[in-house]
């Protein structure tokens, strides 16, 4: 069966033919490539088309597809350990690795996805502070937990309104919507709900509205406000962790979070997540404390092995990050140059191996409002042109392009050659 046949058949059994909405390419009006295999940066679909992959499973495959060491670690461990639902030494190794190598992390709880990590971190923050409300920023994504699927109401200080069917308004009435990079707006939320804000959760380098790095001063003042009002500061590093730098987005700011969430790269491509932070907070979790959170598959040995294989390579070879940054810079500069020649207005935001090309007449993209100025029709034409040219990109203007250790200058040049032929 080819792409179309498999996808049409899949629609009979799975809503939209997919297990996660973005994969359907509904907005693009085409059948998505149905992936068959991947090695390094090359992926092949069921029609036999080959693409240079800049999606990397939405970030995790920072060492490229089917890295030999990761494959070997999965094969080896699965000879003896697939699942026990009991403590294992591999969990200890992962827990210790995170605590020893990352800042502001004294204890860890492993889970199975980014969503689980962020929703559990929020529950823990509420349990620890005894407060109810959270501030999340418009444009930031923290997974599909009810309390995060919220749109701002009419007034800035309005309580949240569910942005998704099936969520009672009671589930989101404690979610306040912050404006990214607008500290005065956040200050007004704190002033309005003084005693009741359990936590602020933020992507310090946002990737889910396209790449936007938070302002230094904004982040520093967030910390001050959290301290002043007794709220926890949660960094959602599900995407940025081990991505923008080995120590993640944390290392790009002079700000210490109370809790941090990881997933994606941390699992080496297997389903994984973790929330971590200060000991006194983490000890509020059951069995030590009263915040209950559990998982049959949490800390699964195969996942831990694949994750550790990945993290150990990233730690042993810091030059990977230099390489990714160098080719990222080449890609960024090349795109800007070509766009200028072609009279196409773009803004490129890039932090290491995470990049978005915004098709906008704006000079800068620093806020969610800036993101909304993008020409979505042009993005669509760009995406379809690039896919036809063998360049696999995220199918939305609001996502990040990812680079891996396996991308070379040659791959970057192919990207640029394809962009040169884009008609605008
Ligand atoms: C991907 C992502 C999530 C959700 O992770 P899942 O594993 O898809 O549940 C949460 N936060 C951020 C910042 C993400 O990029």
Short mmCIF file of C-alpha atoms in Angstrom, two decimals, residues 145 172 249 324 345 385 420:
data_model
loop_
_atom_site.label_atom_id
_atom_site.label_comp_id
_atom_site.label_asym_id
_atom_site.label_seq_id
_atom_site.Cartn_x
_atom_site.Cartn_y
_atom_site.Cartn_z
CA UNK A 145 -4.34 18.89 29.82
CA UNK A 172 -10.25 26.38 33.33
CA UNK A 249 16.82 27.06 28.02
CA UNK A 324 24.05 22.35 15.20
CA UNK A 345 9.48 39.46 3.72
CA UNK A 385 6.82 23.58 -2.34
CA UNK A 420 15.52 29.61 -3.98
#
